[in-house]
């Protein structure tokens, strides 16, 4: 019986292998070139991606673009395996934590020469994003969009508790006071969700407390700095006072869903989730700039870029497509879909107007206080242990300071292995 | 002379014919097993050889592998995360043996004479085996939910305070083991049912004539004669338990506080190799796990001589 199973597995693997080989051939019939473009957000951005490809094909009928969607959870592992095997998509989405690794290991096509030759103006994109995708003086990506974090709040819950809506003048104290008034254990409502998510939550408060995640030269962890620890304690305090569901509860029930269903009155989340809050039936929510901490205002800014695979068979066509992705026209399509804030200068307004019932301007107004998303060459080597450590620190009965200091040593060890 | 010559010719011819025949048999035999052997070689054996080779190299994400000797192994044996993962893995392996008595009970019940709807029950018990692990993980994630889960609801009916089973570091490991055992029961039960049916009826008749009751019959006749099946299932269960990955990967989402306490060697291997890009190091982990698995299986084969009865 096992023999039959083996045989089936092997036969199946053979078939899959053959299919895999035949589908990766880039050149289609009649001299038409086929490019593959990979992305990970279908729910919010799939429609905009299809529209962009459609527009591109109108002016470039000789290039066919195949969209390849992979859910975020598998995107990087799949991409890594494909890139190691020489079969990655021609053009794909890239993010800050991964750019260092991909660029330094030669997986991406350097774009600087082509940018100079075609006189592409990178000044049209926010400088912090252009810099994020520059390594050793070479440009590897064209910014696609950007995001900042805001304080989302449920207006119905605020009205019911008689609490004033958040605005730009709010500080940490206002959050604490409001969370206390809004928490109603009888109804299962908590004032705020203190989940151990870096970009949306604790990176912001670390910056607001005057701390840092990684030093400017990217060689040292900031987790043993008292200001950094203060930024973490802001959340721990809310958890200890039961003004937030426990980390365990928010592991079982996604806090985004909890906010949507009125179980959380306040919730720190990025501009990229605005579209889903906007279309959630029965959710009467809005967004305000993040409240200021002891050392003033701060929000994390991060943005994606489009990049070209170093071993693409069609670098010229890929570059044509990349230029179009970075163009005003493609950015406008993204803006109007409301999915993300487009990176191209002057288009933020059309994004803000795409969801009139939300105060999306709050995300744009925070740009002067925006701090780049902390990365190093191999961010993945410490980002995962970081989430594990801070999640642990936020769990019941744990000492934030001790966990953070212990993690600083782990992170420093990982950083010292980067070359 | 002629007779002698003929006999000699016959004697000489015989082995030749036989050899020719045998040659042809060999060709056919190999032709028949070729698909299997090739498949095994290409998809199982060659990767094993490669893994062993890469375990001695530093193999970065997209770069080439460079030989670094035993350095990966030195790190594998000193990293505390590996020790923790190995401990968790042993717990999975050991507790997966709990499935055996359960499966025997299920097999015995399904074999009860006069049981109605027997094929329905068989299907129900076998269903988890052929269900996609992703679906199994999703359903159990809901059942285990600390606020709305069915498990906690049922416990509340008998006055027990539940928990967030897979988010609680002290329960998550065991909650996953339970799902693993649950998915295996159907498969094991099929093997045990076959084993039970192979036991000759007359042995029971003889035992009852000798005055053995049902319990005694079970322990003195059924169990010894079922021992080859028990052995087979226990070897498979331990190997499966040591390779625990899918449920850990699928059921513990980002930011789960129980992650460190449920990490297995294979899930840690996946993290190192495919998320952090340390493929040479991960290969060394895989080789160590293979050695441990092999060792445990050898021990099982040695010990079986003491308790397995082949009829």
Short mmCIF file of C-alpha atoms in Angstrom, two decimals, chain A residues 177-417:
data_model
loop_
_atom_site.label_atom_id
_atom_site.label_comp_id
_atom_site.label_asym_id
_atom_site.label_seq_id
_atom_site.Cartn_x
_atom_site.Cartn_y
_atom_site.Cartn_z
CA UNK A 177 -8.17 58.97 30.16
CA UNK A 178 -10.38 58.22 27.17
CA UNK A 179 -9.53 54.49 27.29
CA UNK A 180 -10.62 54.41 30.93
CA UNK A 181 -13.95 56.08 30.21
CA UNK A 182 -14.61 53.97 27.12
CA UNK A 183 -13.88 50.58 28.64
CA UNK A 184 -17.08 48.73 29.50
CA UNK A 185 -16.44 45.14 30.63
CA UNK A 186 -20.18 44.37 30.75
CA UNK A 187 -20.46 44.96 27.01
CA UNK A 188 -17.08 43.46 26.20
CA UNK A 189 -15.86 46.84 24.98
CA UNK A 190 -12.29 47.93 25.57
CA UNK A 191 -10.96 51.46 25.28
CA UNK A 192 -8.04 50.51 23.06
CA UNK A 193 -6.27 47.51 21.56
CA UNK A 194 -2.68 47.18 22.81
CA UNK A 195 -1.47 44.48 20.42
CA UNK A 196 2.23 43.76 20.03
CA UNK A 197 2.44 44.96 16.43
CA UNK A 198 5.51 47.00 15.60
CA UNK A 199 4.62 49.27 12.69
CA UNK A 200 1.10 50.08 13.79
CA UNK A 201 1.68 50.34 17.52
CA UNK A 202 4.89 50.23 19.47
CA UNK A 203 7.36 51.71 16.96
CA UNK A 204 5.27 54.88 17.02
CA UNK A 205 5.24 55.19 20.79
CA UNK A 206 8.97 54.36 20.97
CA UNK A 207 9.63 57.37 18.73
CA UNK A 208 7.15 59.53 20.66
CA UNK A 209 9.02 58.71 23.87
CA UNK A 210 12.33 59.75 22.29
CA UNK A 211 13.62 56.21 21.89
CA UNK A 212 14.88 54.34 18.85
CA UNK A 213 14.69 50.81 17.46
CA UNK A 214 18.00 50.74 15.62
CA UNK A 215 20.85 53.27 15.69
CA UNK A 216 21.39 55.54 12.68
CA UNK A 217 24.45 53.55 11.58
CA UNK A 218 22.28 50.39 11.83
CA UNK A 219 24.76 48.67 14.11
CA UNK A 220 23.10 48.85 17.52
CA UNK A 221 19.73 47.95 18.99
CA UNK A 222 17.79 50.60 20.86
CA UNK A 223 15.89 48.18 23.09
CA UNK A 224 18.14 48.76 26.10
CA UNK A 225 17.53 52.51 25.95
CA UNK A 226 15.26 53.78 28.76
CA UNK A 227 13.28 55.99 26.34
CA UNK A 228 12.59 53.01 24.07
CA UNK A 229 11.39 51.01 27.05
CA UNK A 230 9.13 53.90 28.06
CA UNK A 231 7.53 53.69 24.62
CA UNK A 232 6.75 50.02 25.24
CA UNK A 233 5.49 50.68 28.78
CA UNK A 234 2.77 52.94 27.39
CA UNK A 235 1.04 49.84 25.99
CA UNK A 236 1.93 47.56 28.89
CA UNK A 237 0.28 50.01 31.28
CA UNK A 238 -2.96 49.98 29.25
CA UNK A 239 -2.88 46.17 29.26
CA UNK A 240 -2.21 45.98 33.01
CA UNK A 241 -5.12 48.30 33.71
CA UNK A 242 -7.39 46.07 31.58
CA UNK A 243 -8.20 48.95 29.26
CA UNK A 244 -7.22 46.65 26.37
CA UNK A 245 -8.09 43.03 25.68
CA UNK A 246 -5.21 40.69 26.55
CA UNK A 247 -2.67 39.73 23.92
CA UNK A 248 -4.13 36.21 24.04
CA UNK A 249 -7.60 37.51 23.25
CA UNK A 250 -6.25 39.55 20.36
CA UNK A 251 -4.41 36.48 19.08
CA UNK A 252 -7.65 34.53 19.00
CA UNK A 253 -9.62 37.43 17.57
CA UNK A 254 -7.90 39.73 15.11
CA UNK A 255 -7.96 43.24 16.68
CA UNK A 256 -8.82 44.71 13.26
CA UNK A 257 -12.01 42.65 13.34
CA UNK A 258 -12.60 43.67 16.96
CA UNK A 259 -12.40 47.33 15.98
CA UNK A 260 -14.71 46.77 13.03
CA UNK A 261 -17.31 45.09 15.23
CA UNK A 262 -17.28 47.81 17.90
CA UNK A 263 -15.32 45.91 20.56
CA UNK A 264 -12.48 48.44 20.53
CA UNK A 265 -13.09 52.17 20.88
CA UNK A 266 -9.59 53.23 19.77
CA UNK A 267 -7.09 51.47 17.55
CA UNK A 268 -3.75 52.50 16.04
CA UNK A 269 -3.64 51.46 12.40
CA UNK A 270 -2.15 52.45 9.06
CA UNK A 271 -3.61 54.35 6.14
CA UNK A 272 -3.55 51.08 4.18
CA UNK A 273 -6.47 49.74 6.21
CA UNK A 274 -8.63 52.84 5.63
CA UNK A 275 -10.41 51.22 2.68
CA UNK A 276 -11.69 48.31 4.73
CA UNK A 277 -12.85 50.49 7.63
CA UNK A 278 -14.56 52.75 5.13
CA UNK A 279 -16.61 49.95 3.63
CA UNK A 280 -17.45 48.09 6.87
CA UNK A 281 -21.21 48.15 7.33
CA UNK A 282 -22.34 49.57 10.65
CA UNK A 283 -18.95 50.94 11.62
CA UNK A 284 -19.07 54.67 12.32
CA UNK A 285 -15.37 55.44 12.62
CA UNK A 286 -12.93 58.20 11.86
CA UNK A 287 -9.23 58.82 12.22
CA UNK A 288 -7.04 61.45 13.91
CA UNK A 289 -3.28 62.09 13.99
CA UNK A 290 -1.37 60.03 16.55
CA UNK A 291 -1.29 61.63 20.02
CA UNK A 292 1.99 63.16 21.16
CA UNK A 293 4.24 61.41 23.66
CA UNK A 294 6.68 62.87 26.21
CA UNK A 295 9.05 63.84 23.37
CA UNK A 296 6.42 65.13 20.98
CA UNK A 297 4.75 63.80 17.85
CA UNK A 298 5.89 60.93 15.65
CA UNK A 299 4.50 58.37 13.24
CA UNK A 300 6.18 55.58 11.31
CA UNK A 301 6.35 56.12 7.57
CA UNK A 302 6.86 53.22 5.27
CA UNK A 303 6.22 52.68 1.60
CA UNK A 304 6.45 49.98 -0.99
CA UNK A 305 8.44 50.13 -4.18
CA UNK A 306 8.34 48.30 -7.47
CA UNK A 307 11.56 46.52 -8.34
CA UNK A 308 12.95 44.48 -11.24
CA UNK A 309 14.39 41.00 -10.81
CA UNK A 310 18.11 40.94 -11.64
CA UNK A 311 17.82 37.85 -13.85
CA UNK A 312 14.75 38.88 -15.82
CA UNK A 313 14.87 37.79 -19.44
CA UNK A 314 13.33 41.07 -20.57
CA UNK A 315 15.03 43.94 -18.72
CA UNK A 316 14.03 46.54 -21.34
CA UNK A 317 10.35 45.67 -21.24
CA UNK A 318 10.43 45.36 -17.46
CA UNK A 319 11.91 48.84 -17.23
CA UNK A 320 9.18 50.18 -19.54
CA UNK A 321 6.57 48.68 -17.22
CA UNK A 322 8.34 49.94 -14.10
CA UNK A 323 8.41 53.47 -15.49
CA UNK A 324 4.71 53.25 -16.12
CA UNK A 325 4.11 51.97 -12.56
CA UNK A 326 5.97 55.01 -11.25
CA UNK A 327 4.14 57.41 -13.56
CA UNK A 328 1.56 59.97 -12.55
CA UNK A 329 -1.12 58.04 -14.44
CA UNK A 330 -0.55 54.76 -12.56
CA UNK A 331 -0.34 56.61 -9.25
CA UNK A 332 -3.62 58.33 -9.99
CA UNK A 333 -5.32 54.97 -10.49
CA UNK A 334 -4.02 53.88 -7.08
CA UNK A 335 -5.16 57.15 -5.50
CA UNK A 336 -8.68 56.90 -6.84
CA UNK A 337 -9.08 53.30 -5.68
CA UNK A 338 -8.40 54.61 -2.16
CA UNK A 339 -6.31 51.57 -1.35
CA UNK A 340 -3.05 53.36 -0.60
CA UNK A 341 -1.53 56.83 -0.58
CA UNK A 342 0.26 57.12 -3.92
CA UNK A 343 3.94 58.05 -3.77
CA UNK A 344 3.77 60.54 -6.64
CA UNK A 345 3.87 64.21 -5.71
CA UNK A 346 0.60 66.11 -5.72
CA UNK A 347 -1.67 63.07 -5.86
CA UNK A 348 -2.26 62.70 -2.13
CA UNK A 349 -5.30 64.95 -2.44
CA UNK A 350 -7.15 62.61 -4.73
CA UNK A 351 -6.54 59.81 -2.21
CA UNK A 352 -7.85 61.97 0.64
CA UNK A 353 -10.97 62.72 -1.38
CA UNK A 354 -11.54 59.07 -2.28
CA UNK A 355 -13.22 58.43 1.10
CA UNK A 356 -15.08 61.62 1.97
CA UNK A 357 -16.53 60.40 5.27
CA UNK A 358 -13.07 59.83 6.74
CA UNK A 359 -10.58 62.51 7.76
CA UNK A 360 -7.76 60.97 5.73
CA UNK A 361 -5.94 64.29 5.77
CA UNK A 362 -4.76 63.24 9.25
CA UNK A 363 -2.32 60.80 7.61
CA UNK A 364 -0.91 63.46 5.29
CA UNK A 365 -0.67 66.13 8.01
CA UNK A 366 1.68 63.91 10.01
CA UNK A 367 4.34 63.81 7.27
CA UNK A 368 6.58 66.45 8.96
CA UNK A 369 6.77 64.22 12.07
CA UNK A 370 7.21 60.98 10.13
CA UNK A 371 10.08 58.67 11.08
CA UNK A 372 11.41 56.05 8.64
CA UNK A 373 10.55 52.42 9.31
CA UNK A 374 13.61 50.91 11.07
CA UNK A 375 15.52 48.46 8.89
CA UNK A 376 18.97 46.96 8.45
CA UNK A 377 20.56 44.83 5.77
CA UNK A 378 19.00 41.63 7.08
CA UNK A 379 15.97 42.92 8.96
CA UNK A 380 14.34 39.49 8.93
CA UNK A 381 17.07 38.10 11.20
CA UNK A 382 15.88 40.26 14.11
CA UNK A 383 12.33 41.30 13.18
CA UNK A 384 10.79 37.91 13.92
CA UNK A 385 12.53 37.47 17.30
CA UNK A 386 11.56 41.08 17.99
CA UNK A 387 7.86 40.36 17.54
CA UNK A 388 8.20 37.23 19.67
CA UNK A 389 10.00 39.13 22.45
CA UNK A 390 7.66 42.10 22.57
CA UNK A 391 4.60 39.84 22.38
CA UNK A 392 6.00 38.05 25.40
CA UNK A 393 6.70 41.36 27.14
CA UNK A 394 3.06 42.40 26.62
CA UNK A 395 1.70 39.13 28.03
CA UNK A 396 0.44 38.94 31.58
CA UNK A 397 2.98 38.79 34.39
CA UNK A 398 5.98 39.77 32.26
CA UNK A 399 8.46 42.52 32.99
CA UNK A 400 8.75 44.70 29.87
CA UNK A 401 12.08 46.15 30.81
CA UNK A 402 13.79 42.80 31.41
CA UNK A 403 12.42 41.30 28.18
CA UNK A 404 13.40 44.37 26.14
CA UNK A 405 16.94 44.41 27.53
CA UNK A 406 17.37 40.70 26.86
CA UNK A 407 16.13 41.19 23.31
CA UNK A 408 18.60 44.06 22.76
CA UNK A 409 21.42 41.54 23.20
CA UNK A 410 19.80 39.15 20.69
CA UNK A 411 19.33 41.95 18.18
CA UNK A 412 22.90 43.22 18.61
CA UNK A 413 24.18 39.72 17.94
CA UNK A 414 22.12 39.52 14.73
CA UNK A 415 23.31 42.96 13.62
CA UNK A 416 26.95 42.05 14.21
CA UNK A 417 26.61 39.24 11.65
#
